[in-house]
Amino acid sequence: MSKLPPALEQLPSVWKRRHLLDLESLSAEEITAILDTAQAFKDATNDCRDKLSVLSGKTSVNLFIENSTRTRTSFALAARRLGADNIEFSASSSSLSKGETLIDTAKTIEAMQIDTLVCRHSAPGAAQMLAKNLDCCVINAGDGPHEHPTQGLLDMLTIRQHRGNIAGLTVALVGDIAHSRTARSNIWGLKKLGAHVIVCGPSTLVSRQWEALGVEVAHNLDDILPRCDVLNLLRIQFERQYTRPFPSIREYALLYAMNRQRMERAKEDILIMAPGPINRGVEVTPDVADGSHSVILHQVTNGLAVRMAALWLVNNVTA
Ligand code: CP
């Protein structure tokens, strides 16, 4: 069992929230407090390997109504590494299939005296609705195309670790911006911490409306590439598209896949990121995804640290 460092002996003074629902409503100070807490957990636990007992006696439930590998597993591990119990809710074998509503399902689980509900759902606002109707802590693990706050945070933690600071960097989010909750959480978080954000992709997936969020809109990756410090390559979300937004996957890859030729025209120290899962050969070629500039698996480890921080922060605020 690792020893608790001084940074984790009390909550950061800015942190007052019992839910983590989005990055839009968080201040730069709150975002920085989560990142600092995640870094403290990472440092205190030998890169998130070791256990602490800071949440012993607490119970966290993963209520995932959409599929997940990274987010679900890391929330489960984060709870266990902090000494909490973690329960997995299986949507397909639950009473949702008999017509029970999401709120009735969540209230039923809450009545079993749990402390935190971690919710992923295809409907934007699902986690917000649960937070309004429940007494337990609620963490949004992705609500449709709206937000994925812990993904935005783990992306920022990864950038901070590799660049020292986020302010002043140019970060491009490339790909399926229209359907991406990761894009929205990255935009809110990165802008608040002072980065210049570019959203880049075909006009069918990146409309001019994004400029209202204070980001630069681009349709030509080759034009913006030399200016970028970080590329976050977002998956084409075929499952959320009713019509194909480009003529063929081959054509998309030709214009937007990060490949060896494009790496030669990028900054020498460019960071290649992807929230995952990746469509190899579509958003990024395997040699780049697995190459020396890629921090994709660092993002995964940082996901564990961020989820440890999120669980610890919301559980320690008194109602
Ligand atoms: N990035 C992400 O949310 O991955 P999962 O869908 O596997 O959780």
mmCIF file of N, CA, C and O in Angstrom, residues 155-230:
data_model
loop_
_atom_site.group_PDB
_atom_site.id
_atom_site.type_symbol
_atom_site.label_atom_id
_atom_site.label_comp_id
_atom_site.label_asym_id
_atom_site.label_seq_id
_atom_site.Cartn_x
_atom_site.Cartn_y
_atom_site.Cartn_z
ATOM 1 N N ASP A 155 -6.361 13.659 -21.920
ATOM 2 C CA ASP A 155 -5.617 14.198 -23.063
ATOM 3 C C ASP A 155 -4.768 15.393 -22.616
ATOM 4 O O ASP A 155 -3.600 15.513 -22.986
ATOM 5 N N MET A 156 -5.364 16.266 -21.789
ATOM 6 C CA MET A 156 -4.606 17.437 -21.320
ATOM 7 C C MET A 156 -3.462 17.030 -20.386
ATOM 8 O O MET A 156 -2.369 17.604 -20.438
ATOM 9 N N LEU A 157 -3.714 16.030 -19.546
ATOM 10 C CA LEU A 157 -2.644 15.570 -18.646
ATOM 11 C C LEU A 157 -1.466 15.037 -19.466
ATOM 12 O O LEU A 157 -0.301 15.302 -19.156
ATOM 13 N N THR A 158 -1.774 14.317 -20.545
ATOM 14 C CA THR A 158 -0.715 13.754 -21.398
ATOM 15 C C THR A 158 0.075 14.871 -22.074
ATOM 16 O O THR A 158 1.311 14.829 -22.124
ATOM 17 N N ILE A 159 -0.634 15.880 -22.573
ATOM 18 C CA ILE A 159 0.064 17.007 -23.216
ATOM 19 C C ILE A 159 0.937 17.717 -22.185
ATOM 20 O O ILE A 159 2.110 18.020 -22.432
ATOM 21 N N ARG A 160 0.389 17.953 -20.994
ATOM 22 C CA ARG A 160 1.142 18.658 -19.955
ATOM 23 C C ARG A 160 2.409 17.900 -19.569
ATOM 24 O O ARG A 160 3.472 18.481 -19.395
ATOM 25 N N GLN A 161 2.285 16.567 -19.466
ATOM 26 C CA GLN A 161 3.465 15.775 -19.091
ATOM 27 C C GLN A 161 4.564 15.857 -20.156
ATOM 28 O O GLN A 161 5.744 15.850 -19.836
ATOM 29 N N HIS A 162 4.155 15.918 -21.427
ATOM 30 C CA HIS A 162 5.159 15.903 -22.500
ATOM 31 C C HIS A 162 5.638 17.292 -22.891
ATOM 32 O O HIS A 162 6.704 17.430 -23.477
ATOM 33 N N ARG A 163 4.839 18.326 -22.612
ATOM 34 C CA ARG A 163 5.215 19.681 -23.024
ATOM 35 C C ARG A 163 5.395 20.638 -21.841
ATOM 36 O O ARG A 163 5.814 21.770 -22.020
ATOM 37 N N GLY A 164 5.047 20.189 -20.647
ATOM 38 C CA GLY A 164 5.222 21.029 -19.454
ATOM 39 C C GLY A 164 4.080 21.999 -19.225
ATOM 40 O O GLY A 164 3.717 22.283 -18.106
ATOM 41 N N ASN A 165 3.503 22.490 -20.323
ATOM 42 C CA ASN A 165 2.440 23.485 -20.203
ATOM 43 C C ASN A 165 1.494 23.334 -21.394
ATOM 44 O O ASN A 165 1.883 22.808 -22.438
ATOM 45 N N ILE A 166 0.279 23.819 -21.251
ATOM 46 C CA ILE A 166 -0.688 23.759 -22.358
ATOM 47 C C ILE A 166 -0.830 25.121 -23.022
ATOM 48 O O ILE A 166 -0.982 25.213 -24.243
ATOM 49 N N ALA A 167 -0.712 26.183 -22.222
ATOM 50 C CA ALA A 167 -0.862 27.546 -22.766
ATOM 51 C C ALA A 167 0.148 27.772 -23.884
ATOM 52 O O ALA A 167 1.326 27.424 -23.754
ATOM 53 N N GLY A 168 -0.339 28.334 -24.991
ATOM 54 C CA GLY A 168 0.547 28.685 -26.098
ATOM 55 C C GLY A 168 0.735 27.587 -27.135
ATOM 56 O O GLY A 168 1.276 27.837 -28.210
ATOM 57 N N LEU A 169 0.297 26.366 -26.826
ATOM 58 C CA LEU A 169 0.446 25.277 -27.800
ATOM 59 C C LEU A 169 -0.656 25.354 -28.857
ATOM 60 O O LEU A 169 -1.751 25.857 -28.595
ATOM 61 N N THR A 170 -0.352 24.835 -30.041
ATOM 62 C CA THR A 170 -1.374 24.670 -31.076
ATOM 63 C C THR A 170 -1.735 23.195 -31.144
ATOM 64 O O THR A 170 -0.880 22.345 -31.417
ATOM 65 N N VAL A 171 -2.998 22.912 -30.850
ATOM 66 C CA VAL A 171 -3.482 21.526 -30.810
ATOM 67 C C VAL A 171 -4.541 21.359 -31.891
ATOM 68 O O VAL A 171 -5.538 22.095 -31.901
ATOM 69 N N ALA A 172 -4.329 20.413 -32.801
ATOM 70 C CA ALA A 172 -5.338 20.147 -33.835
ATOM 71 C C ALA A 172 -6.100 18.867 -33.507
ATOM 72 O O ALA A 172 -5.499 17.841 -33.188
ATOM 73 N N LEU A 173 -7.418 18.980 -33.553
ATOM 74 C CA LEU A 173 -8.299 17.812 -33.432
ATOM 75 C C LEU A 173 -8.706 17.471 -34.861
ATOM 76 O O LEU A 173 -9.321 18.305 -35.541
ATOM 77 N N VAL A 174 -8.356 16.288 -35.316
ATOM 78 C CA VAL A 174 -8.523 15.952 -36.728
ATOM 79 C C VAL A 174 -9.499 14.790 -36.862
ATOM 80 O O VAL A 174 -9.343 13.764 -36.182
ATOM 81 N N GLY A 175 -10.488 14.943 -37.756
ATOM 82 C CA GLY A 175 -11.360 13.801 -38.047
ATOM 83 C C GLY A 175 -12.829 14.110 -37.893
ATOM 84 O O GLY A 175 -13.317 15.150 -38.341
ATOM 85 N N ASP A 176 -13.516 13.208 -37.224
ATOM 86 C CA ASP A 176 -14.973 13.264 -37.120
ATOM 87 C C ASP A 176 -15.380 14.169 -35.957
ATOM 88 O O ASP A 176 -15.803 13.700 -34.899
ATOM 89 N N ILE A 177 -15.232 15.474 -36.178
ATOM 90 C CA ILE A 177 -15.538 16.430 -35.104
ATOM 91 C C ILE A 177 -17.043 16.445 -34.823
ATOM 92 O O ILE A 177 -17.470 16.538 -33.669
ATOM 93 N N ALA A 178 -17.842 16.298 -35.861
ATOM 94 C CA ALA A 178 -19.301 16.427 -35.719
ATOM 95 C C ALA A 178 -19.879 15.466 -34.681
ATOM 96 O O ALA A 178 -20.795 15.831 -33.940
ATOM 97 N N HIS A 179 -19.348 14.249 -34.628
ATOM 98 C CA HIS A 179 -19.941 13.242 -33.747
ATOM 99 C C HIS A 179 -19.130 13.032 -32.467
ATOM 100 O O HIS A 179 -19.379 12.069 -31.738
ATOM 101 N N SER A 180 -18.146 13.907 -32.213
ATOM 102 C CA SER A 180 -17.156 13.591 -31.170
ATOM 103 C C SER A 180 -17.364 14.335 -29.861
ATOM 104 O O SER A 180 -17.168 15.544 -29.775
ATOM 105 N N ARG A 181 -17.700 13.575 -28.819
ATOM 106 C CA ARG A 181 -17.751 14.145 -27.461
ATOM 107 C C ARG A 181 -16.334 14.485 -26.983
ATOM 108 O O ARG A 181 -16.130 15.410 -26.203
ATOM 109 N N THR A 182 -15.354 13.715 -27.462
ATOM 110 C CA THR A 182 -13.960 14.008 -27.103
ATOM 111 C C THR A 182 -13.555 15.371 -27.636
ATOM 112 O O THR A 182 -12.856 16.137 -26.963
ATOM 113 N N ALA A 183 -14.013 15.696 -28.866
ATOM 114 C CA ALA A 183 -13.672 17.008 -29.441
ATOM 115 C C ALA A 183 -14.221 18.114 -28.550
ATOM 116 O O ALA A 183 -13.498 19.061 -28.205
ATOM 117 N N ARG A 184 -15.482 18.000 -28.140
ATOM 118 C CA ARG A 184 -16.076 19.068 -27.325
ATOM 119 C C ARG A 184 -15.339 19.223 -25.995
ATOM 120 O O ARG A 184 -15.040 20.336 -25.564
ATOM 121 N N SER A 185 -15.056 18.112 -25.329
ATOM 122 C CA SER A 185 -14.370 18.232 -24.029
ATOM 123 C C SER A 185 -12.960 18.775 -24.213
ATOM 124 O O SER A 185 -12.483 19.574 -23.399
ATOM 125 N N ASN A 186 -12.271 18.356 -25.284
ATOM 126 C CA ASN A 186 -10.939 18.908 -25.553
ATOM 127 C C ASN A 186 -11.000 20.404 -25.819
ATOM 128 O O ASN A 186 -10.173 21.168 -25.327
ATOM 129 N N ILE A 187 -11.985 20.817 -26.618
ATOM 130 C CA ILE A 187 -12.078 22.247 -26.950
ATOM 131 C C ILE A 187 -12.275 23.078 -25.684
ATOM 132 O O ILE A 187 -11.558 24.033 -25.418
ATOM 133 N N TRP A 188 -13.264 22.677 -24.856
ATOM 134 C CA TRP A 188 -13.520 23.468 -23.642
ATOM 135 C C TRP A 188 -12.287 23.503 -22.751
ATOM 136 O O TRP A 188 -11.887 24.563 -22.256
ATOM 137 N N GLY A 189 -11.679 22.354 -22.526
ATOM 138 C CA GLY A 189 -10.544 22.278 -21.601
ATOM 139 C C GLY A 189 -9.312 22.991 -22.136
ATOM 140 O O GLY A 189 -8.694 23.806 -21.433
ATOM 141 N N LEU A 190 -8.963 22.703 -23.380
ATOM 142 C CA LEU A 190 -7.734 23.280 -23.948
ATOM 143 C C LEU A 190 -7.839 24.797 -24.066
ATOM 144 O O LEU A 190 -6.884 25.524 -23.790
ATOM 145 N N LYS A 191 -9.024 25.294 -24.472
ATOM 146 C CA LYS A 191 -9.196 26.743 -24.599
ATOM 147 C C LYS A 191 -9.066 27.412 -23.225
ATOM 148 O O LYS A 191 -8.436 28.454 -23.098
ATOM 149 N N LYS A 192 -9.654 26.798 -22.210
ATOM 150 C CA LYS A 192 -9.580 27.396 -20.869
ATOM 151 C C LYS A 192 -8.138 27.451 -20.363
ATOM 152 O O LYS A 192 -7.768 28.333 -19.605
ATOM 153 N N LEU A 193 -7.330 26.468 -20.777
ATOM 154 C CA LEU A 193 -5.929 26.451 -20.325
ATOM 155 C C LEU A 193 -5.005 27.174 -21.301
ATOM 156 O O LEU A 193 -3.779 27.099 -21.168
ATOM 157 N N GLY A 194 -5.558 27.850 -22.306
ATOM 158 C CA GLY A 194 -4.747 28.772 -23.103
ATOM 159 C C GLY A 194 -4.155 28.223 -24.379
ATOM 160 O O GLY A 194 -3.260 28.843 -24.966
ATOM 161 N N ALA A 195 -4.625 27.070 -24.866
ATOM 162 C CA ALA A 195 -4.115 26.537 -26.143
ATOM 163 C C ALA A 195 -4.868 27.162 -27.310
ATOM 164 O O ALA A 195 -5.996 27.637 -27.164
ATOM 165 N N HIS A 196 -4.216 27.154 -28.477
ATOM 166 C CA HIS A 196 -4.906 27.482 -29.726
ATOM 167 C C HIS A 196 -5.396 26.153 -30.304
ATOM 168 O O HIS A 196 -4.603 25.216 -30.479
ATOM 169 N N VAL A 197 -6.699 26.046 -30.555
ATOM 170 C CA VAL A 197 -7.277 24.771 -31.004
ATOM 171 C C VAL A 197 -7.742 24.897 -32.449
ATOM 172 O O VAL A 197 -8.432 25.853 -32.817
ATOM 173 N N ILE A 198 -7.343 23.912 -33.267
ATOM 174 C CA ILE A 198 -7.815 23.837 -34.654
ATOM 175 C C ILE A 198 -8.662 22.566 -34.774
ATOM 176 O O ILE A 198 -8.262 21.505 -34.282
ATOM 177 N N VAL A 199 -9.824 22.675 -35.400
ATOM 178 C CA VAL A 199 -10.587 21.466 -35.734
ATOM 179 C C VAL A 199 -10.475 21.265 -37.242
ATOM 180 O O VAL A 199 -10.708 22.199 -38.018
ATOM 181 N N CYS A 200 -10.091 20.074 -37.656
ATOM 182 C CA CYS A 200 -9.764 19.833 -39.062
ATOM 183 C C CYS A 200 -10.408 18.546 -39.554
ATOM 184 O O CYS A 200 -10.317 17.505 -38.885
ATOM 185 N N GLY A 201 -11.026 18.631 -40.712
ATOM 186 C CA GLY A 201 -11.643 17.446 -41.320
ATOM 187 C C GLY A 201 -12.464 17.879 -42.514
ATOM 188 O O GLY A 201 -12.517 19.079 -42.848
ATOM 189 N N PRO A 202 -13.125 16.947 -43.182
ATOM 190 C CA PRO A 202 -13.977 17.320 -44.309
ATOM 191 C C PRO A 202 -15.114 18.224 -43.848
ATOM 192 O O PRO A 202 -15.561 18.126 -42.697
ATOM 193 N N SER A 203 -15.592 19.099 -44.741
ATOM 194 C CA SER A 203 -16.605 20.083 -44.322
ATOM 195 C C SER A 203 -17.889 19.396 -43.863
ATOM 196 O O SER A 203 -18.658 19.966 -43.091
ATOM 197 N N THR A 204 -18.118 18.168 -44.288
ATOM 198 C CA THR A 204 -19.303 17.435 -43.818
ATOM 199 C C THR A 204 -19.163 17.014 -42.351
ATOM 200 O O THR A 204 -20.159 16.685 -41.697
ATOM 201 N N LEU A 205 -17.945 17.007 -41.827
ATOM 202 C CA LEU A 205 -17.718 16.629 -40.424
ATOM 203 C C LEU A 205 -17.209 17.783 -39.577
ATOM 204 O O LEU A 205 -17.080 17.655 -38.353
ATOM 205 N N VAL A 206 -16.856 18.897 -40.226
ATOM 206 C CA VAL A 206 -16.335 20.076 -39.505
ATOM 207 C C VAL A 206 -16.937 21.319 -40.144
ATOM 208 O O VAL A 206 -16.418 21.844 -41.124
ATOM 209 N N SER A 207 -18.039 21.791 -39.566
ATOM 210 C CA SER A 207 -18.691 22.958 -40.161
ATOM 211 C C SER A 207 -18.116 24.239 -39.563
ATOM 212 O O SER A 207 -17.449 24.216 -38.524
ATOM 213 N N ARG A 208 -18.393 25.363 -40.212
ATOM 214 C CA ARG A 208 -17.931 26.677 -39.739
ATOM 215 C C ARG A 208 -18.530 27.040 -38.380
ATOM 216 O O ARG A 208 -18.026 27.909 -37.673
ATOM 217 N N GLN A 209 -19.626 26.355 -38.008
ATOM 218 C CA GLN A 209 -20.279 26.678 -36.721
ATOM 219 C C GLN A 209 -19.336 26.490 -35.532
ATOM 220 O O GLN A 209 -19.512 27.084 -34.482
ATOM 221 N N TRP A 210 -18.293 25.656 -35.713
ATOM 222 C CA TRP A 210 -17.368 25.419 -34.600
ATOM 223 C C TRP A 210 -16.614 26.679 -34.216
ATOM 224 O O TRP A 210 -16.094 26.778 -33.103
ATOM 225 N N GLU A 211 -16.540 27.635 -35.147
ATOM 226 C CA GLU A 211 -15.817 28.882 -34.843
ATOM 227 C C GLU A 211 -16.453 29.603 -33.650
ATOM 228 O O GLU A 211 -15.778 30.349 -32.943
ATOM 229 N N ALA A 212 -17.742 29.367 -33.425
ATOM 230 C CA ALA A 212 -18.429 30.005 -32.289
ATOM 231 C C ALA A 212 -17.801 29.591 -30.958
ATOM 232 O O ALA A 212 -17.959 30.299 -29.948
ATOM 233 N N LEU A 213 -17.103 28.446 -30.929
ATOM 234 C CA LEU A 213 -16.449 28.014 -29.677
ATOM 235 C C LEU A 213 -15.031 28.578 -29.560
ATOM 236 O O LEU A 213 -14.276 28.197 -28.660
ATOM 237 N N GLY A 214 -14.665 29.438 -30.496
ATOM 238 C CA GLY A 214 -13.341 30.070 -30.400
ATOM 239 C C GLY A 214 -12.222 29.240 -30.981
ATOM 240 O O GLY A 214 -11.054 29.433 -30.623
ATOM 241 N N VAL A 215 -12.564 28.301 -31.860
ATOM 242 C CA VAL A 215 -11.516 27.467 -32.476
ATOM 243 C C VAL A 215 -11.356 27.846 -33.943
ATOM 244 O O VAL A 215 -12.245 28.446 -34.553
ATOM 245 N N GLU A 216 -10.193 27.486 -34.505
ATOM 246 C CA GLU A 216 -9.945 27.678 -35.938
ATOM 247 C C GLU A 216 -10.488 26.454 -36.672
ATOM 248 O O GLU A 216 -10.282 25.321 -36.231
ATOM 249 N N VAL A 217 -11.193 26.694 -37.770
ATOM 250 C CA VAL A 217 -11.734 25.587 -38.569
ATOM 251 C C VAL A 217 -10.867 25.413 -39.814
ATOM 252 O O VAL A 217 -10.567 26.387 -40.516
ATOM 253 N N ALA A 218 -10.434 24.188 -40.085
ATOM 254 C CA ALA A 218 -9.600 23.922 -41.262
ATOM 255 C C ALA A 218 -10.087 22.657 -41.948
ATOM 256 O O ALA A 218 -10.609 21.744 -41.292
ATOM 257 N N HIS A 219 -9.918 22.631 -43.261
ATOM 258 C CA HIS A 219 -10.310 21.432 -44.009
ATOM 259 C C HIS A 219 -9.113 20.764 -44.682
ATOM 260 O O HIS A 219 -9.260 19.701 -45.263
ATOM 261 N N ASN A 220 -7.956 21.410 -44.621
ATOM 262 C CA ASN A 220 -6.777 20.858 -45.283
ATOM 263 C C ASN A 220 -5.692 20.573 -44.237
ATOM 264 O O ASN A 220 -5.050 21.491 -43.721
ATOM 265 N N LEU A 221 -5.501 19.307 -43.909
ATOM 266 C CA LEU A 221 -4.520 18.926 -42.882
ATOM 267 C C LEU A 221 -3.106 19.345 -43.288
ATOM 268 O O LEU A 221 -2.324 19.797 -42.448
ATOM 269 N N ASP A 222 -2.782 19.219 -44.565
ATOM 270 C CA ASP A 222 -1.421 19.541 -45.001
ATOM 271 C C ASP A 222 -1.087 21.016 -44.789
ATOM 272 O O ASP A 222 0.054 21.364 -44.520
ATOM 273 N N ASP A 223 -2.099 21.884 -44.898
ATOM 274 C CA ASP A 223 -1.867 23.320 -44.678
ATOM 275 C C ASP A 223 -1.542 23.635 -43.216
ATOM 276 O O ASP A 223 -0.697 24.467 -42.928
ATOM 277 N N ILE A 224 -2.260 22.989 -42.295
ATOM 278 C CA ILE A 224 -2.084 23.361 -40.869
ATOM 279 C C ILE A 224 -0.961 22.577 -40.194
ATOM 280 O O ILE A 224 -0.435 22.990 -39.161
ATOM 281 N N LEU A 225 -0.583 21.453 -40.766
ATOM 282 C CA LEU A 225 0.348 20.520 -40.116
ATOM 283 C C LEU A 225 1.633 21.173 -39.597
ATOM 284 O O LEU A 225 2.005 20.938 -38.437
ATOM 285 N N PRO A 226 2.322 22.017 -40.385
ATOM 286 C CA PRO A 226 3.594 22.570 -39.891
ATOM 287 C C PRO A 226 3.451 23.432 -38.643
ATOM 288 O O PRO A 226 4.418 23.658 -37.931
ATOM 289 N N ARG A 227 2.230 23.929 -38.341
ATOM 290 C CA ARG A 227 2.010 24.799 -37.166
ATOM 291 C C ARG A 227 1.650 24.018 -35.907
ATOM 292 O O ARG A 227 1.574 24.595 -34.823
ATOM 293 N N CYS A 228 1.384 22.724 -36.038
ATOM 294 C CA CYS A 228 0.786 21.982 -34.912
ATOM 295 C C CYS A 228 1.840 21.417 -33.959
ATOM 296 O O CYS A 228 2.812 20.801 -34.384
ATOM 297 N N ASP A 229 1.599 21.603 -32.650
ATOM 298 C CA ASP A 229 2.431 20.950 -31.633
ATOM 299 C C ASP A 229 1.868 19.585 -31.277
ATOM 300 O O ASP A 229 2.610 18.691 -30.869
ATOM 301 N N VAL A 230 0.553 19.448 -31.387
ATOM 302 C CA VAL A 230 -0.130 18.205 -31.005
ATOM 303 C C VAL A 230 -1.204 17.905 -32.042
ATOM 304 O O VAL A 230 -1.944 18.807 -32.459
#
